């Protein structure tokens, strides 16, 4: 026999699906409530923005968000920020050399940060903590489980960065329904709200990344025409430019850098409205700020022009330009965008929230069967995918801005007599030479029969799924010898590593076990109470007056206990009691539902 | 038995395609077959269908790719065409000039070469399309084989322009 706990929300066995903007500086979680996307409270103080900052304590405890920000000045190397910049990166990548207070662990492959109180952590684990914090907040909001999410990534993220983001979702216990390109999410939020048709550019300048996308909305299909950008350019670079100006050549300690960066950020924000401000005792005018950041803003123009060209459009053919990302609040950025596209940009949705809102819309579209007839999203891959050929040259197999899912094959011939194996080297990027592109994977196809040079034919097939993640198969055409891999990027995690991290993460949760268990039971209590009330209202006529009274008194007792007790055992028992009591009632409800269904159905 | 790109859209193979109508049909078919629109049990099939659809529209919306594809349907492999010596010499000469301009970082010269070859390419494409419409497959093959070389050249020009930016 079933109780409320078992029949809870039968149509949505996975609980609520949310949209998450996993940002460099701030992260947000949004859900669709009463048909409208809204950003949920991301911390206990009711803020929507959760700073993407994670503090690792000496005792192994983990603190996320504004409380972690507060610990940054005193613990600069144990408090990690902007880790999104390191997703899918190795220690050797130029990106890791930038100004910032990070302590890297020695080693090759994936970047690891050295923190007090434990093993070095990867950017994937740090991002996982942020996602977990958002998941918990969403669960409190909905008083129910949240196990599915659409997570946004910059359109310009490569395969390694996408895989890393997906892995972070898994670590947080989320099924990642889709990795959605951030600008596409923003356009989705605007497009659906306004029901508009047309061509749009989305100019997204966040804390750490810049994206430009050209999209077209026609007949319920949102088609991405082209994307471009720079995965290492954003508002953080503005802050760094200010710090460099204010500090000159003076050597700085990690905590000084950390403090100055925060002050620079505050000064930059102040100059959105004020014409001058002070910073570390120096006067900073808006003109000076404009001058410091002008070369950075100019870099965005190059990507914009290229994206327009790829889309086959001229600036004047666009119907609108959408602004996304906190850095588009900077007046010099707005001025630049207006000049570049020749029109006043749209900014009526909060540029910090618009991406998360769009992700929530997409999560709803993917999980809510009633919305299946609404807009369909056709996204593209941001970077070309290719193979190494003779002489270290890259042969493109799928060019950038191809609509996904997409597949393409290329046939290669053997170049030596009797050659029995062929190396397949998969690359990503626009440049001609292997050394200038990103190496995604290497594998060797063996079992080619002995043949004269040029006679052995190997077909290499690339398939890109709807998340933009690649798998590659190679097949010798005469024998059918075959190799198949899902490209696991060089700087990602193996499945075993993820498993281990999932186990480890149980140990160092933010709160101690008792608190966590209590919170879980509180959520559970809320959930069963909501269900019980709903069922009483809808099907209360099935109960005898005495049954109804008993039930109501149990509900009342549980409600009081949930609000007052700190004992999760007691709460669990009370929940169980109510659930047991509800069983005969639930059976009646099921019978009613079934008989209705049978009557309505023509057999 | 595989369906050709035209058949996916209910078209018979032809040189000229009404591209706006093609795009509308593409959206309609995407709405019907996209993996986001079907249940989990039909997902694999939906991914395959959508992939074919995306491949097909990419070929058919572009006149040059469409023309290449028509020849492919005729069983002609453009990559295996023997090109006249004088053509190969002239394209080699132009490539050399491009290489020099690239090394000297002479962007105006790169662009000028690109414009020149672009113009020749357009002419060769027009010639190829005309021959295809008239059913003159050998003439079409010869013209379109040249277009392939020009396209490579223009890709190179674009790559140089981009890395200069």
XYZ file of C-alpha atoms in Angstrom, chain A residues 5-419:
415
model
C 5.494 9.834 0.122
C 5.194 7.343 -2.712
C 2.597 9.066 -4.819
C 4.146 12.484 -4.524
C 4.022 14.265 -7.861
C 3.732 11.168 -10.051
C 4.235 13.149 -13.274
C 7.564 14.489 -12.152
C 9.434 11.616 -10.595
C 12.665 13.614 -10.673
C 11.279 16.581 -8.757
C 11.595 20.086 -10.080
C 13.891 21.026 -12.928
C 15.763 24.290 -12.633
C 17.942 26.543 -14.721
C 21.376 27.406 -13.388
C 23.671 30.170 -14.529
C 27.051 28.951 -13.299
C 28.906 32.217 -13.605
C 32.511 33.258 -13.178
C 31.662 35.855 -10.547
C 28.116 35.045 -9.499
C 25.785 32.103 -9.957
C 22.004 31.994 -9.977
C 19.254 29.416 -9.906
C 15.860 29.970 -11.499
C 12.693 27.967 -11.846
C 9.396 28.331 -13.615
C 6.724 29.194 -11.068
C 3.112 29.583 -12.233
C 4.308 29.617 -15.835
C 6.848 32.386 -15.347
C 10.588 32.057 -14.871
C 11.825 33.589 -11.627
C 15.212 33.689 -9.964
C 15.136 31.922 -6.608
C 16.783 33.094 -3.448
C 20.333 31.847 -3.589
C 21.315 32.373 0.014
C 19.817 32.625 3.491
C 19.660 36.440 3.248
C 17.377 36.388 0.245
C 19.948 37.469 -2.351
C 19.460 36.202 -5.910
C 23.148 36.263 -6.747
C 25.349 33.668 -5.111
C 28.972 34.805 -5.360
C 30.882 32.013 -7.134
C 33.332 31.849 -4.258
C 34.146 28.755 -2.232
C 36.103 28.695 0.999
C 37.841 25.541 2.200
C 38.349 25.564 5.959
C 41.195 23.974 7.865
C 38.713 21.563 9.429
C 37.651 20.380 5.983
C 34.410 22.393 6.026
C 33.226 24.130 2.876
C 31.561 27.546 2.757
C 29.965 28.925 -0.402
C 28.804 32.405 -1.402
C 28.871 35.692 0.464
C 30.108 34.032 3.645
C 33.069 32.762 1.634
C 33.635 36.252 0.196
C 33.880 37.563 3.755
C 36.654 35.054 4.440
C 38.643 36.056 1.361
C 40.778 38.856 2.882
C 41.876 36.682 5.811
C 42.248 33.429 3.813
C 43.147 34.473 0.259
C 44.542 31.117 -0.895
C 41.887 28.961 0.764
C 39.089 30.972 -0.789
C 38.655 30.275 -4.471
C 36.926 32.620 -6.880
C 36.510 32.821 -10.649
C 37.251 29.100 -10.954
C 35.149 28.977 -14.108
C 38.175 30.408 -15.856
C 40.065 27.225 -15.028
C 37.403 24.745 -16.129
C 38.955 22.226 -18.507
C 42.348 23.935 -18.311
C 45.774 22.580 -17.488
C 48.494 24.239 -15.459
C 50.385 24.947 -18.666
C 47.590 27.010 -20.238
C 48.367 30.709 -20.466
C 45.143 31.441 -18.621
C 46.502 30.070 -15.356
C 49.323 32.602 -15.313
C 47.053 35.606 -14.779
C 47.138 37.938 -11.818
C 45.293 36.367 -8.909
C 45.806 34.748 -5.555
C 45.769 31.060 -6.413
C 48.078 28.397 -5.078
C 48.354 25.597 -7.600
C 49.220 22.037 -6.710
C 52.120 20.538 -8.637
C 51.278 18.054 -11.330
C 50.244 17.636 -14.909
C 46.865 17.581 -16.584
C 43.942 19.222 -14.898
C 44.531 22.294 -12.676
C 44.339 21.643 -8.926
C 44.222 24.278 -6.222
C 46.132 23.727 -2.996
C 43.905 24.538 -0.035
C 44.280 24.030 3.699
C 42.646 21.112 5.360
C 42.800 18.489 2.667
C 43.589 17.301 -0.792
C 44.035 19.774 -3.640
C 40.713 20.512 -5.354
C 39.911 20.755 -9.056
C 37.828 23.553 -10.610
C 35.208 20.876 -11.280
C 34.857 20.103 -7.569
C 34.745 23.789 -6.683
C 32.010 24.345 -9.275
C 30.270 21.260 -7.909
C 30.104 22.928 -4.472
C 28.502 26.022 -6.008
C 25.965 23.895 -7.862
C 25.220 21.899 -4.715
C 24.566 25.093 -2.767
C 22.154 26.289 -5.467
C 20.454 22.905 -5.607
C 19.830 23.022 -1.843
C 18.401 26.521 -2.018
C 16.074 25.469 -4.814
C 15.001 22.422 -2.804
C 14.118 24.627 0.147
C 12.194 26.916 -2.160
C 10.163 24.158 -3.762
C 10.044 22.078 -0.580
C 10.940 19.143 -2.762
C 13.744 17.436 -4.550
C 15.569 19.109 -7.412
C 17.496 16.601 -9.477
C 17.477 17.964 -13.004
C 18.970 21.142 -14.337
C 19.827 23.029 -17.454
C 23.228 24.597 -16.840
C 24.457 27.436 -18.983
C 27.930 27.711 -20.467
C 29.528 30.449 -22.540
C 28.915 29.714 -26.204
C 32.648 29.844 -26.631
C 33.354 26.985 -24.217
C 35.241 24.199 -25.925
C 34.625 20.486 -25.533
C 36.877 20.166 -22.456
C 35.144 23.057 -20.701
C 31.707 21.641 -21.494
C 32.645 18.199 -20.200
C 34.027 19.784 -17.030
C 30.756 21.648 -16.469
C 28.727 18.481 -16.966
C 30.979 16.644 -14.510
C 30.468 19.415 -11.939
C 26.712 18.909 -12.306
C 27.090 15.199 -11.683
C 29.183 15.865 -8.584
C 26.383 18.021 -7.231
C 23.884 15.226 -7.796
C 22.195 16.860 -10.753
C 21.145 15.280 -14.002
C 22.245 17.835 -16.556
C 19.341 17.972 -19.001
C 21.219 20.243 -21.339
C 24.208 22.512 -21.460
C 22.745 25.670 -22.891
C 24.788 28.451 -24.411
C 24.417 31.543 -22.237
C 23.507 33.991 -25.001
C 20.930 31.557 -26.323
C 19.435 31.386 -22.846
C 19.252 35.172 -22.710
C 17.538 35.344 -26.070
C 15.110 32.663 -24.945
C 14.181 34.740 -21.930
C 13.580 37.786 -24.102
C 12.004 35.984 -27.029
C 9.413 34.130 -25.054
C 8.500 37.003 -22.810
C 7.927 39.311 -25.704
C 6.713 36.842 -28.320
C 8.830 38.563 -30.935
C 10.047 37.368 -34.300
C 13.237 38.558 -35.840
C 16.988 38.607 -35.759
C 18.909 39.444 -32.651
C 22.440 39.864 -31.468
C 23.159 38.948 -27.879
C 26.148 40.802 -26.448
C 27.188 39.076 -23.239
C 30.027 40.503 -21.216
C 30.235 38.772 -17.861
C 32.866 38.600 -15.170
C 35.174 36.288 -17.036
C 33.872 35.624 -20.521
C 32.610 37.451 -23.548
C 30.107 35.984 -25.979
C 28.373 37.296 -29.034
C 25.582 35.369 -30.716
C 23.403 36.064 -33.689
C 19.988 34.411 -33.479
C 16.891 34.232 -35.590
C 13.418 33.484 -34.318
C 10.884 32.290 -36.925
C 7.768 30.127 -36.676
C 8.539 28.881 -33.179
C 12.126 27.931 -33.987
C 14.985 29.740 -32.345
C 17.952 29.255 -34.616
C 21.439 30.238 -33.621
C 23.102 31.556 -36.769
C 26.561 32.144 -35.370
C 28.477 32.527 -32.145
C 31.807 33.990 -31.253
C 33.651 35.531 -28.389
C 36.565 35.260 -26.065
C 36.613 32.752 -23.225
C 39.143 34.857 -21.298
C 37.737 38.377 -21.379
C 35.370 40.029 -18.932
C 34.752 42.441 -16.109
C 37.475 40.775 -14.018
C 39.940 42.051 -16.622
C 38.598 45.580 -16.062
C 39.346 45.131 -12.347
C 42.833 43.882 -13.135
C 43.485 46.833 -15.445
C 42.500 49.161 -12.597
C 44.748 47.322 -10.120
C 47.670 47.497 -12.513
C 47.121 51.223 -12.893
C 46.811 51.880 -9.170
C 49.659 49.586 -8.045
C 52.136 50.296 -10.820
C 55.199 48.070 -10.530
C 54.930 47.618 -6.777
C 55.130 43.912 -5.828
C 52.002 42.755 -4.016
C 51.192 39.920 -1.652
C 48.227 37.657 -2.447
C 46.070 39.340 0.190
C 46.982 42.808 -1.083
C 46.019 41.763 -4.594
C 42.798 40.320 -3.279
C 41.938 43.509 -1.388
C 42.858 45.759 -4.287
C 40.782 43.706 -6.718
C 37.753 44.090 -4.479
C 38.349 47.829 -4.194
C 38.800 48.115 -7.972
C 35.538 46.318 -8.530
C 33.726 48.636 -6.137
C 35.265 51.681 -7.856
C 34.216 50.388 -11.288
C 30.664 49.843 -10.081
C 30.549 53.282 -8.484
C 31.578 54.862 -11.787
C 28.469 53.479 -13.485
C 26.597 56.406 -11.973
C 29.273 58.673 -10.459
C 31.802 60.578 -12.564
C 34.641 60.040 -10.114
C 35.596 58.006 -7.079
C 38.609 57.235 -4.905
C 40.529 54.007 -4.766
C 43.486 53.246 -2.471
C 43.909 56.972 -1.937
C 43.906 57.807 -5.653
C 41.336 59.677 -7.683
C 39.722 57.609 -10.449
C 37.523 59.427 -12.957
C 35.142 57.796 -15.391
C 37.271 59.120 -18.263
C 40.322 57.395 -16.817
C 38.372 54.152 -16.385
C 37.149 54.393 -19.987
C 40.726 54.814 -21.109
C 41.981 51.856 -19.055
C 39.345 49.474 -20.380
C 39.096 50.770 -23.968
C 41.475 48.153 -25.428
C 39.504 45.389 -23.689
C 36.179 46.657 -25.026
C 37.669 47.026 -28.498
C 38.533 43.307 -28.439
C 34.823 42.486 -28.252
C 34.231 44.366 -31.518
C 36.435 41.990 -33.497
C 34.378 38.990 -32.376
C 31.104 40.824 -33.120
C 32.080 41.626 -36.693
C 33.156 38.056 -37.300
C 29.893 36.653 -35.902
C 27.874 38.945 -38.185
C 29.901 37.770 -41.148
C 29.415 34.101 -40.246
C 25.677 34.695 -40.002
C 25.708 36.406 -43.385
C 24.168 39.547 -41.951
C 24.921 43.247 -41.740
C 24.484 45.159 -38.493
C 21.490 47.106 -39.865
C 19.619 43.871 -40.650
C 19.308 43.076 -36.948
C 16.044 43.797 -35.193
C 17.618 44.189 -31.783
C 20.639 43.817 -29.582
C 20.269 42.230 -26.156
C 22.659 43.041 -23.316
C 23.658 40.310 -20.883
C 26.129 40.189 -18.015
C 26.904 42.604 -15.215
C 29.738 44.215 -17.171
C 27.259 45.646 -19.691
C 26.268 48.099 -16.962
C 29.537 49.940 -17.597
C 28.549 53.057 -19.576
C 31.537 52.777 -21.947
C 30.415 49.259 -22.894
C 26.860 50.388 -23.680
C 28.178 53.262 -25.774
C 30.426 50.893 -27.691
C 27.604 48.423 -28.393
C 25.326 51.188 -29.588
C 27.942 52.475 -32.004
C 28.859 49.030 -33.251
C 25.313 47.913 -34.068
C 23.811 51.336 -34.727
C 20.907 50.817 -32.346
C 19.993 51.297 -28.723
C 20.511 47.921 -26.992
C 17.730 46.183 -25.057
C 18.344 45.858 -21.361
C 14.885 45.623 -19.777
C 15.541 42.265 -18.112
C 18.146 42.454 -15.349
C 21.378 41.559 -17.200
C 22.516 39.501 -14.197
C 19.363 37.376 -14.151
C 18.486 36.992 -17.803
C 20.662 33.909 -18.444
C 19.338 31.958 -15.456
C 15.771 32.883 -16.425
C 16.330 31.588 -19.944
C 17.832 28.367 -18.578
C 14.739 27.870 -16.418
C 12.550 28.355 -19.492
C 14.558 25.699 -21.328
C 14.428 23.301 -18.352
C 10.669 23.745 -18.325
C 10.431 23.186 -22.084
C 12.408 19.967 -21.770
C 10.508 18.498 -18.826
C 7.011 19.874 -19.087
C 5.081 17.891 -21.667
C 2.462 20.624 -21.959
C 5.070 22.991 -23.309
C 6.439 20.693 -25.972
C 4.629 22.574 -28.708
C 6.339 25.823 -27.857
C 9.645 27.132 -29.040
C 12.387 24.790 -30.258
C 15.999 25.722 -29.925
C 18.568 24.932 -32.590
C 22.053 25.597 -31.341
C 25.461 25.448 -33.039
C 28.989 24.330 -32.181
C 31.225 27.323 -31.480
C 34.535 25.943 -32.738
C 35.504 23.815 -35.717
C 36.338 20.156 -35.139
C 38.997 18.448 -37.192
C 41.704 15.848 -37.565
C 45.447 15.974 -37.870
C 46.687 15.138 -41.361
C 50.136 14.850 -42.895
C 52.526 17.624 -41.974
C 50.765 18.661 -38.767
C 47.932 20.346 -40.641
C 44.369 20.294 -39.332
C 41.641 19.136 -41.694
C 38.261 20.480 -40.592
C 35.573 17.836 -40.405
C 32.757 19.921 -38.893
C 33.115 23.685 -39.298
C 32.167 26.099 -36.516
C 28.589 27.343 -36.393
C 27.188 24.047 -37.686
C 23.744 23.336 -36.260
C 23.740 20.466 -33.759
C 23.199 17.544 -33.556
C 25.525 17.078 -36.484
C 27.638 14.305 -37.961
C 30.265 14.277 -40.663
C 32.741 11.769 -41.979
C 36.069 11.996 -43.713
C 37.921 9.197 -45.471
C 41.680 8.889 -45.058
C 43.943 6.542 -46.976
C 47.025 4.701 -45.743
C 50.315 6.302 -46.775
C 52.694 3.363 -46.412
C 52.777 -0.109 -47.923
C 51.541 -2.657 -45.406
C 50.463 0.012 -42.903
